[in-house]
Amino acid sequence: MKAVYIYMSATVFFIVIAYTCLVQRKMVYKENLKKGVHYVCQTFNGRLANHIYQYASIYGISRLNNLTVILGKDDDLVEYFEVPSAEIYENRDMCQAFVEKYAKHCCVFDETFMNLPKNKNYKLGVYLQSWKYFQHVFEEVRTELKFKKQIQENAAYIVNSYKDGYSVKYGAKAVVFGVHIRRGDIASNRDLGGVRLVPDSYIRNAVDYVLKHFDHVVFLVCSDDIDHAKKVMNYRNISAEFVHLPPIHDLAILSNCDHVLTTSGSFGWWAGFLSRGTVLYYKYPMKEGTFERSEYNYNDFFPPDWIGLA
């Protein structure tokens, strides 16, 4: 389909066809929704890691409210993850008719989501970024977010190759510590003015912590600024390898590491959660007194067993 239509008649034709298709889709989906079952959709705000967080929270909420999660066949979650509990449709148009409920803040737990009025379909959002929404189903969430086979196999191959190689070098089983260094968009985007650019001193303090508590470590670094990552990781003669692939592959690689050192944002958060290992995070990701800081309750965002450093 061309992006620009020169003649008004052509424009009207395409509008009529689009409207007809929309009506047909709605009829199909209305028939496909199961009687006696109530559903929940997410709003899909932000990027991949935000979508993952929304899905995990929606899933946790659904388990307490007897709801079934809906996804569209073109959603990134369907493309990259198994999501076995979701019902997958051609798209999510039917969600527009659902009851909408949105949290006031992106990253503050709202307990009212955990006990919704019964016998309704819901569209929930916006970001719902708190581990407390799914604290009762952590392992189920990890099952939902199992990577598709090829993604998982490729990531495991890369991580195990480094682990095996460094185990030979060390003469002992190597510990692979994933490192996610987010930098590019925070450094360049004025709309993220309340988000701190994590200082290099934090990363090196975190490396010091790792070296104090773990032996035979190799750091596997994923970053949107590999040149800077190489500079900051040029420290204490550590063993470090660097990878920069499309985001889903970076996420899968980090998730396959034994432990994870994060900087800021949801991407590193999910790498840490899915790894099941020790997770280090930067304690002060938002600047005090900013709108971004008002959106966060750090206790709601970071699990209590993770290790915060500065």
CSV table of C-alpha atoms in Angstrom, one decimal:
chain,number,residue,atom,x,y,z
A,1,MET,CA,0.0,0.0,0.0
A,2,LYS,CA,1.5,3.4,-1.0
A,3,ALA,CA,2.1,6.0,1.7
A,4,VAL,CA,0.5,8.9,-0.2
A,5,TYR,CA,-2.7,8.9,-2.3
A,6,ILE,CA,-3.0,11.6,-5.0
A,7,TYR,CA,-6.7,11.3,-5.8
A,8,MET,CA,-9.5,11.8,-3.3
A,9,SER,CA,-11.4,8.9,-4.8
A,10,ALA,CA,-8.4,6.6,-4.0
A,11,THR,CA,-8.3,7.9,-0.5
A,12,VAL,CA,-12.0,7.3,0.1
A,13,PHE,CA,-11.6,3.8,-1.4
A,14,PHE,CA,-8.9,2.9,1.1
A,15,ILE,CA,-10.8,4.4,4.0
A,16,VAL,CA,-13.9,2.3,3.1
A,17,ILE,CA,-11.7,-0.9,2.8
A,18,ALA,CA,-10.0,-0.2,6.1
A,19,TYR,CA,-13.4,0.4,7.9
A,20,THR,CA,-14.8,-2.7,6.4
A,21,CYS,CA,-11.8,-4.8,7.5
A,22,LEU,CA,-12.1,-3.2,11.0
A,23,VAL,CA,-15.7,-4.2,11.3
A,24,GLN,CA,-15.0,-7.7,10.1
A,25,ARG,CA,-12.2,-8.1,12.6
A,26,LYS,CA,-14.3,-6.9,15.5
A,27,MET,CA,-17.0,-9.4,14.5
A,28,VAL,CA,-14.4,-12.2,14.4
A,29,TYR,CA,-12.9,-11.3,17.7
A,30,LYS,CA,-16.2,-10.9,19.4
A,31,GLU,CA,-17.0,-14.4,18.4
A,32,ASN,CA,-13.6,-15.7,19.5
A,33,LEU,CA,-13.7,-14.3,23.0
A,34,LYS,CA,-14.8,-17.1,25.2
A,35,LYS,CA,-18.1,-16.8,27.1
A,36,GLY,CA,-17.7,-16.8,30.8
A,37,VAL,CA,-14.0,-15.8,30.6
A,38,HIS,CA,-12.8,-12.3,31.4
A,39,TYR,CA,-9.7,-10.8,29.9
A,40,VAL,CA,-7.0,-8.2,30.5
A,41,CYS,CA,-4.8,-6.3,28.1
A,42,GLN,CA,-1.8,-4.1,28.6
A,43,THR,CA,-1.1,-0.7,27.0
A,44,PHE,CA,2.3,-1.4,25.5
A,45,ASN,CA,4.0,2.0,26.4
A,46,GLY,CA,7.7,2.5,25.9
A,47,ARG,CA,10.2,0.0,24.4
A,48,LEU,CA,10.8,-3.7,24.8
A,49,ALA,CA,11.8,-3.9,28.4
A,50,ASN,CA,8.8,-1.7,29.4
A,51,HIS,CA,6.6,-4.1,27.5
A,52,ILE,CA,8.1,-7.0,29.4
A,53,TYR,CA,7.5,-5.2,32.7
A,54,GLN,CA,3.9,-4.5,31.8
A,55,TYR,CA,3.3,-8.1,30.8
A,56,ALA,CA,4.7,-9.4,34.0
A,57,SER,CA,2.6,-7.1,36.1
A,58,ILE,CA,-0.5,-7.8,34.1
A,59,TYR,CA,0.1,-11.5,34.5
A,60,GLY,CA,0.5,-11.2,38.2
A,61,ILE,CA,-2.7,-9.2,38.4
A,62,SER,CA,-4.5,-11.7,36.2
A,63,ARG,CA,-3.6,-14.6,38.5
A,64,LEU,CA,-5.3,-12.9,41.5
A,65,ASN,CA,-8.3,-11.7,39.5
A,66,ASN,CA,-9.1,-14.8,37.4
A,67,LEU,CA,-8.4,-13.0,34.1
A,68,THR,CA,-6.8,-14.2,30.9
A,69,VAL,CA,-4.1,-12.1,29.2
A,70,ILE,CA,-4.6,-11.1,25.6
A,71,LEU,CA,-1.7,-10.4,23.2
A,72,GLY,CA,-1.6,-9.6,19.5
A,73,LYS,CA,0.3,-11.8,17.1
A,74,ASP,CA,2.6,-9.0,16.1
A,75,ASP,CA,3.5,-7.9,19.6
A,76,ASP,CA,7.2,-8.1,20.4
A,77,LEU,CA,6.4,-10.4,23.4
A,78,VAL,CA,4.9,-13.0,21.1
A,79,GLU,CA,7.8,-12.7,18.7
A,80,TYR,CA,10.5,-13.2,21.4
A,81,PHE,CA,9.0,-15.1,24.3
A,82,GLU,CA,6.9,-18.2,24.8
A,83,VAL,CA,4.2,-16.5,26.9
A,84,PRO,CA,2.3,-19.8,27.2
A,85,SER,CA,-0.6,-18.4,29.3
A,86,ALA,CA,-1.6,-15.6,26.9
A,87,GLU,CA,-4.4,-15.9,24.3
A,88,ILE,CA,-3.0,-14.6,21.1
A,89,TYR,CA,-5.2,-12.8,18.5
A,90,GLU,CA,-4.7,-11.2,15.1
A,91,ASN,CA,-4.5,-7.9,17.1
A,92,ARG,CA,-5.8,-6.3,20.2
A,93,ASP,CA,-8.6,-4.1,18.8
A,94,MET,CA,-11.1,-5.7,21.2
A,95,CYS,CA,-9.2,-4.2,24.1
A,96,GLN,CA,-10.5,-0.7,23.2
A,97,ALA,CA,-13.9,-1.7,24.6
A,98,PHE,CA,-12.5,-2.9,27.9
A,99,VAL,CA,-12.6,-1.1,31.3
A,100,GLU,CA,-9.5,1.1,31.6
A,101,LYS,CA,-7.6,1.5,34.8
A,102,TYR,CA,-4.2,3.3,34.9
A,103,ALA,CA,-1.8,3.7,37.7
A,104,LYS,CA,-0.9,7.3,38.7
A,105,HIS,CA,2.9,6.7,38.7
A,106,CYS,CA,5.0,4.5,36.5
A,107,CYS,CA,7.0,2.9,39.2
A,108,VAL,CA,5.0,3.0,42.4
A,109,PHE,CA,3.0,-0.1,43.5
A,110,ASP,CA,-0.8,0.5,43.5
A,111,GLU,CA,-2.5,-2.2,45.6
A,112,THR,CA,-5.9,-1.5,44.1
A,113,PHE,CA,-4.9,-3.4,41.0
A,114,MET,CA,-4.7,-6.6,43.0
A,115,ASN,CA,-8.4,-6.9,43.8
A,116,LEU,CA,-10.4,-5.6,40.8
A,117,PRO,CA,-14.2,-5.7,40.5
A,118,LYS,CA,-15.3,-9.0,39.2
A,119,ASN,CA,-16.9,-10.0,35.8
A,120,LYS,CA,-15.2,-7.3,33.7
A,121,ASN,CA,-12.6,-7.1,31.0
A,122,TYR,CA,-9.7,-4.7,31.7
A,123,LYS,CA,-7.1,-2.7,29.9
A,124,LEU,CA,-4.5,-1.8,32.5
A,125,GLY,CA,-1.5,0.5,32.4
A,126,VAL,CA,0.4,2.5,32.0
A,127,TYR,CA,3.9,1.1,32.9
A,128,LEU,CA,3.1,-0.8,36.1
A,129,GLN,CA,6.8,-1.2,36.9
A,130,SER,CA,6.9,-2.8,40.3
A,131,TRP,CA,8.0,-6.3,41.2
A,132,LYS,CA,5.2,-6.3,43.8
A,133,TYR,CA,2.5,-6.8,41.1
A,134,PHE,CA,4.0,-10.3,40.5
A,135,GLN,CA,5.8,-11.1,43.7
A,136,HIS,CA,3.5,-14.1,44.2
A,137,VAL,CA,4.3,-15.6,40.9
A,138,PHE,CA,8.0,-14.9,40.3
A,139,GLU,CA,8.8,-18.4,38.8
A,140,GLU,CA,5.6,-18.4,36.7
A,141,VAL,CA,6.7,-15.0,35.2
A,142,ARG,CA,10.1,-16.5,34.4
A,143,THR,CA,8.3,-19.4,32.6
A,144,GLU,CA,6.1,-16.9,30.7
A,145,LEU,CA,9.3,-15.0,29.7
A,146,LYS,CA,11.2,-18.0,28.4
A,147,PHE,CA,13.0,-16.9,25.2
A,148,LYS,CA,12.0,-18.5,21.9
A,149,LYS,CA,14.2,-21.5,21.2
A,150,GLN,CA,16.6,-20.0,18.7
A,151,ILE,CA,17.2,-16.8,20.7
A,152,GLN,CA,17.9,-18.9,23.9
A,153,GLU,CA,20.2,-21.3,22.1
A,154,ASN,CA,22.2,-18.5,20.5
A,155,ALA,CA,22.6,-16.7,23.8
A,156,ALA,CA,23.5,-19.8,25.8
A,157,TYR,CA,26.1,-20.7,23.2
A,158,ILE,CA,27.8,-17.3,23.4
A,159,VAL,CA,27.8,-17.2,27.2
A,160,ASN,CA,29.0,-20.8,27.5
A,161,SER,CA,31.7,-20.2,25.0
A,162,TYR,CA,33.2,-17.5,27.2
A,163,LYS,CA,32.6,-19.5,30.4
A,164,ASP,CA,34.4,-22.6,28.9
A,165,GLY,CA,37.2,-20.5,27.5
A,166,TYR,CA,37.9,-18.7,30.7
A,167,SER,CA,37.5,-21.8,32.8
A,168,VAL,CA,40.5,-23.3,30.8
A,169,LYS,CA,42.4,-20.0,31.3
A,170,TYR,CA,41.7,-19.9,35.1
A,171,GLY,CA,42.0,-23.6,35.7
A,172,ALA,CA,38.7,-23.4,37.5
A,173,LYS,CA,35.1,-22.9,36.6
A,174,ALA,CA,34.6,-19.3,35.5
A,175,VAL,CA,31.8,-17.0,36.8
A,176,VAL,CA,30.3,-15.0,34.0
A,177,PHE,CA,29.1,-11.6,35.3
A,178,GLY,CA,26.8,-9.8,32.8
A,179,VAL,CA,27.2,-6.0,32.7
A,180,HIS,CA,24.6,-3.7,31.1
A,181,ILE,CA,25.8,-0.2,30.6
A,182,ARG,CA,23.0,2.1,29.3
A,183,ARG,CA,24.3,5.4,28.2
A,184,GLY,CA,23.4,6.7,24.7
A,185,ASP,CA,19.8,7.7,25.0
A,186,ILE,CA,20.3,9.2,28.5
A,187,ALA,CA,23.2,11.3,27.4
A,188,SER,CA,21.5,12.7,24.3
A,189,ASN,CA,17.8,12.9,25.2
A,190,ARG,CA,16.8,16.1,27.0
A,191,ASP,CA,13.3,14.6,27.7
A,192,LEU,CA,15.2,12.3,30.1
A,193,GLY,CA,16.6,15.1,32.1
A,194,GLY,CA,15.6,13.6,35.4
A,195,VAL,CA,17.4,10.4,34.7
A,196,ARG,CA,21.0,10.2,35.9
A,197,LEU,CA,23.7,9.2,33.6
A,198,VAL,CA,25.2,6.5,35.8
A,199,PRO,CA,28.7,7.6,36.8
A,200,ASP,CA,31.7,5.5,35.9
A,201,SER,CA,32.6,5.5,39.6
A,202,TYR,CA,29.5,3.4,40.3
A,203,ILE,CA,30.5,0.8,37.7
A,204,ARG,CA,34.0,0.5,39.1
A,205,ASN,CA,32.7,0.3,42.6
A,206,ALA,CA,30.4,-2.5,41.5
A,207,VAL,CA,33.4,-4.3,39.8
A,208,ASP,CA,35.3,-3.9,43.2
A,209,TYR,CA,32.3,-5.6,44.9
A,210,VAL,CA,32.3,-8.4,42.4
A,211,LEU,CA,36.0,-9.1,42.7
A,212,LYS,CA,35.7,-9.1,46.5
A,213,HIS,CA,32.9,-11.7,46.6
A,214,PHE,CA,33.5,-13.9,43.5
A,215,ASP,CA,36.5,-15.7,42.1
A,216,HIS,CA,37.5,-16.5,38.5
A,217,VAL,CA,35.2,-13.8,37.0
A,218,VAL,CA,34.8,-12.8,33.4
A,219,PHE,CA,32.7,-9.7,32.7
A,220,LEU,CA,30.4,-10.0,29.7
A,221,VAL,CA,29.4,-6.4,28.8
A,222,CYS,CA,26.5,-5.3,26.7
A,223,SER,CA,26.1,-1.6,26.0
A,224,ASP,CA,24.7,1.0,23.6
A,225,ASP,CA,28.1,2.7,23.8
A,226,ILE,CA,30.7,0.0,23.5
A,227,ASP,CA,33.6,2.5,23.1
A,228,HIS,CA,32.8,4.1,26.5
A,229,ALA,CA,32.1,0.7,28.0
A,230,LYS,CA,35.6,-0.4,27.0
A,231,LYS,CA,37.1,2.6,28.7
A,232,VAL,CA,35.3,2.2,32.0
A,233,MET,CA,36.0,-1.5,32.1
A,234,ASN,CA,39.7,-1.0,31.5
A,235,TYR,CA,40.2,-1.4,35.3
A,236,ARG,CA,42.2,-3.6,37.6
A,237,ASN,CA,43.3,-5.9,34.8
A,238,ILE,CA,39.9,-7.6,34.8
A,239,SER,CA,38.8,-10.0,32.1
A,240,ALA,CA,36.1,-8.4,30.0
A,241,GLU,CA,34.4,-9.2,26.7
A,242,PHE,CA,32.0,-6.9,24.8
A,243,VAL,CA,28.9,-7.7,22.9
A,244,HIS,CA,26.5,-5.4,21.0
A,245,LEU,CA,23.7,-7.1,19.2
A,246,PRO,CA,20.0,-6.2,18.7
A,247,PRO,CA,18.3,-5.6,22.0
A,248,ILE,CA,16.5,-9.0,22.4
A,249,HIS,CA,19.8,-10.8,21.9
A,250,ASP,CA,21.7,-8.6,24.3
A,251,LEU,CA,18.9,-9.2,26.9
A,252,ALA,CA,19.1,-13.0,26.3
A,253,ILE,CA,22.8,-13.0,26.7
A,254,LEU,CA,22.8,-11.1,29.9
A,255,SER,CA,19.9,-13.3,31.2
A,256,ASN,CA,22.1,-16.3,30.6
A,257,CYS,CA,24.9,-15.0,32.7
A,258,ASP,CA,25.5,-16.2,36.3
A,259,HIS,CA,25.0,-12.7,37.8
A,260,VAL,CA,24.2,-9.2,36.5
A,261,LEU,CA,25.5,-5.7,37.1
A,262,THR,CA,23.0,-3.2,35.9
A,263,THR,CA,23.1,0.6,35.5
A,264,SER,CA,19.7,2.2,35.0
A,265,GLY,CA,16.4,1.4,33.3
A,266,SER,CA,14.1,-1.6,32.8
A,267,PHE,CA,16.4,-3.4,30.3
A,268,GLY,CA,19.0,-4.2,32.9
A,269,TRP,CA,16.3,-4.9,35.5
A,270,TRP,CA,15.0,-7.7,33.4
A,271,ALA,CA,18.4,-9.1,32.6
A,272,GLY,CA,19.0,-9.3,36.3
A,273,PHE,CA,15.6,-10.8,37.2
A,274,LEU,CA,15.8,-13.5,34.5
A,275,SER,CA,19.3,-14.5,35.4
A,276,ARG,CA,18.2,-15.6,38.9
A,277,GLY,CA,21.6,-14.6,40.1
A,278,THR,CA,23.1,-11.8,42.2
A,279,VAL,CA,22.0,-8.4,40.9
A,280,LEU,CA,23.8,-5.2,41.5
A,281,TYR,CA,22.1,-1.9,40.8
A,282,TYR,CA,22.7,1.9,41.0
A,283,LYS,CA,20.9,3.2,44.1
A,284,TYR,CA,20.1,6.7,42.8
A,285,PRO,CA,19.0,6.5,39.1
A,286,MET,CA,16.8,9.6,39.3
A,287,LYS,CA,17.8,13.2,40.1
A,288,GLU,CA,16.1,14.4,43.3
A,289,GLY,CA,13.4,17.1,42.8
A,290,THR,CA,12.6,16.1,39.3
A,291,PHE,CA,9.4,14.7,37.7
A,292,GLU,CA,11.1,11.4,37.0
A,293,ARG,CA,12.1,11.0,40.7
A,294,SER,CA,8.4,11.6,41.7
A,295,GLU,CA,7.4,8.7,39.6
A,296,TYR,CA,9.5,6.2,41.6
A,297,ASN,CA,9.3,4.5,44.9
A,298,TYR,CA,12.7,2.7,44.9
A,299,ASN,CA,11.4,0.1,47.3
A,300,ASP,CA,8.7,-0.8,44.8
A,301,PHE,CA,11.0,-0.9,41.9
A,302,PHE,CA,14.1,-2.8,43.2
A,303,PRO,CA,13.6,-6.2,44.9
A,304,PRO,CA,14.9,-6.2,48.5
A,305,ASP,CA,17.4,-9.0,47.9
A,306,TRP,CA,19.2,-7.0,45.1
A,307,ILE,CA,22.3,-5.1,46.1
A,308,GLY,CA,22.2,-1.3,45.7
A,309,LEU,CA,25.5,0.5,45.3
A,310,ALA,CA,26.6,4.1,44.5
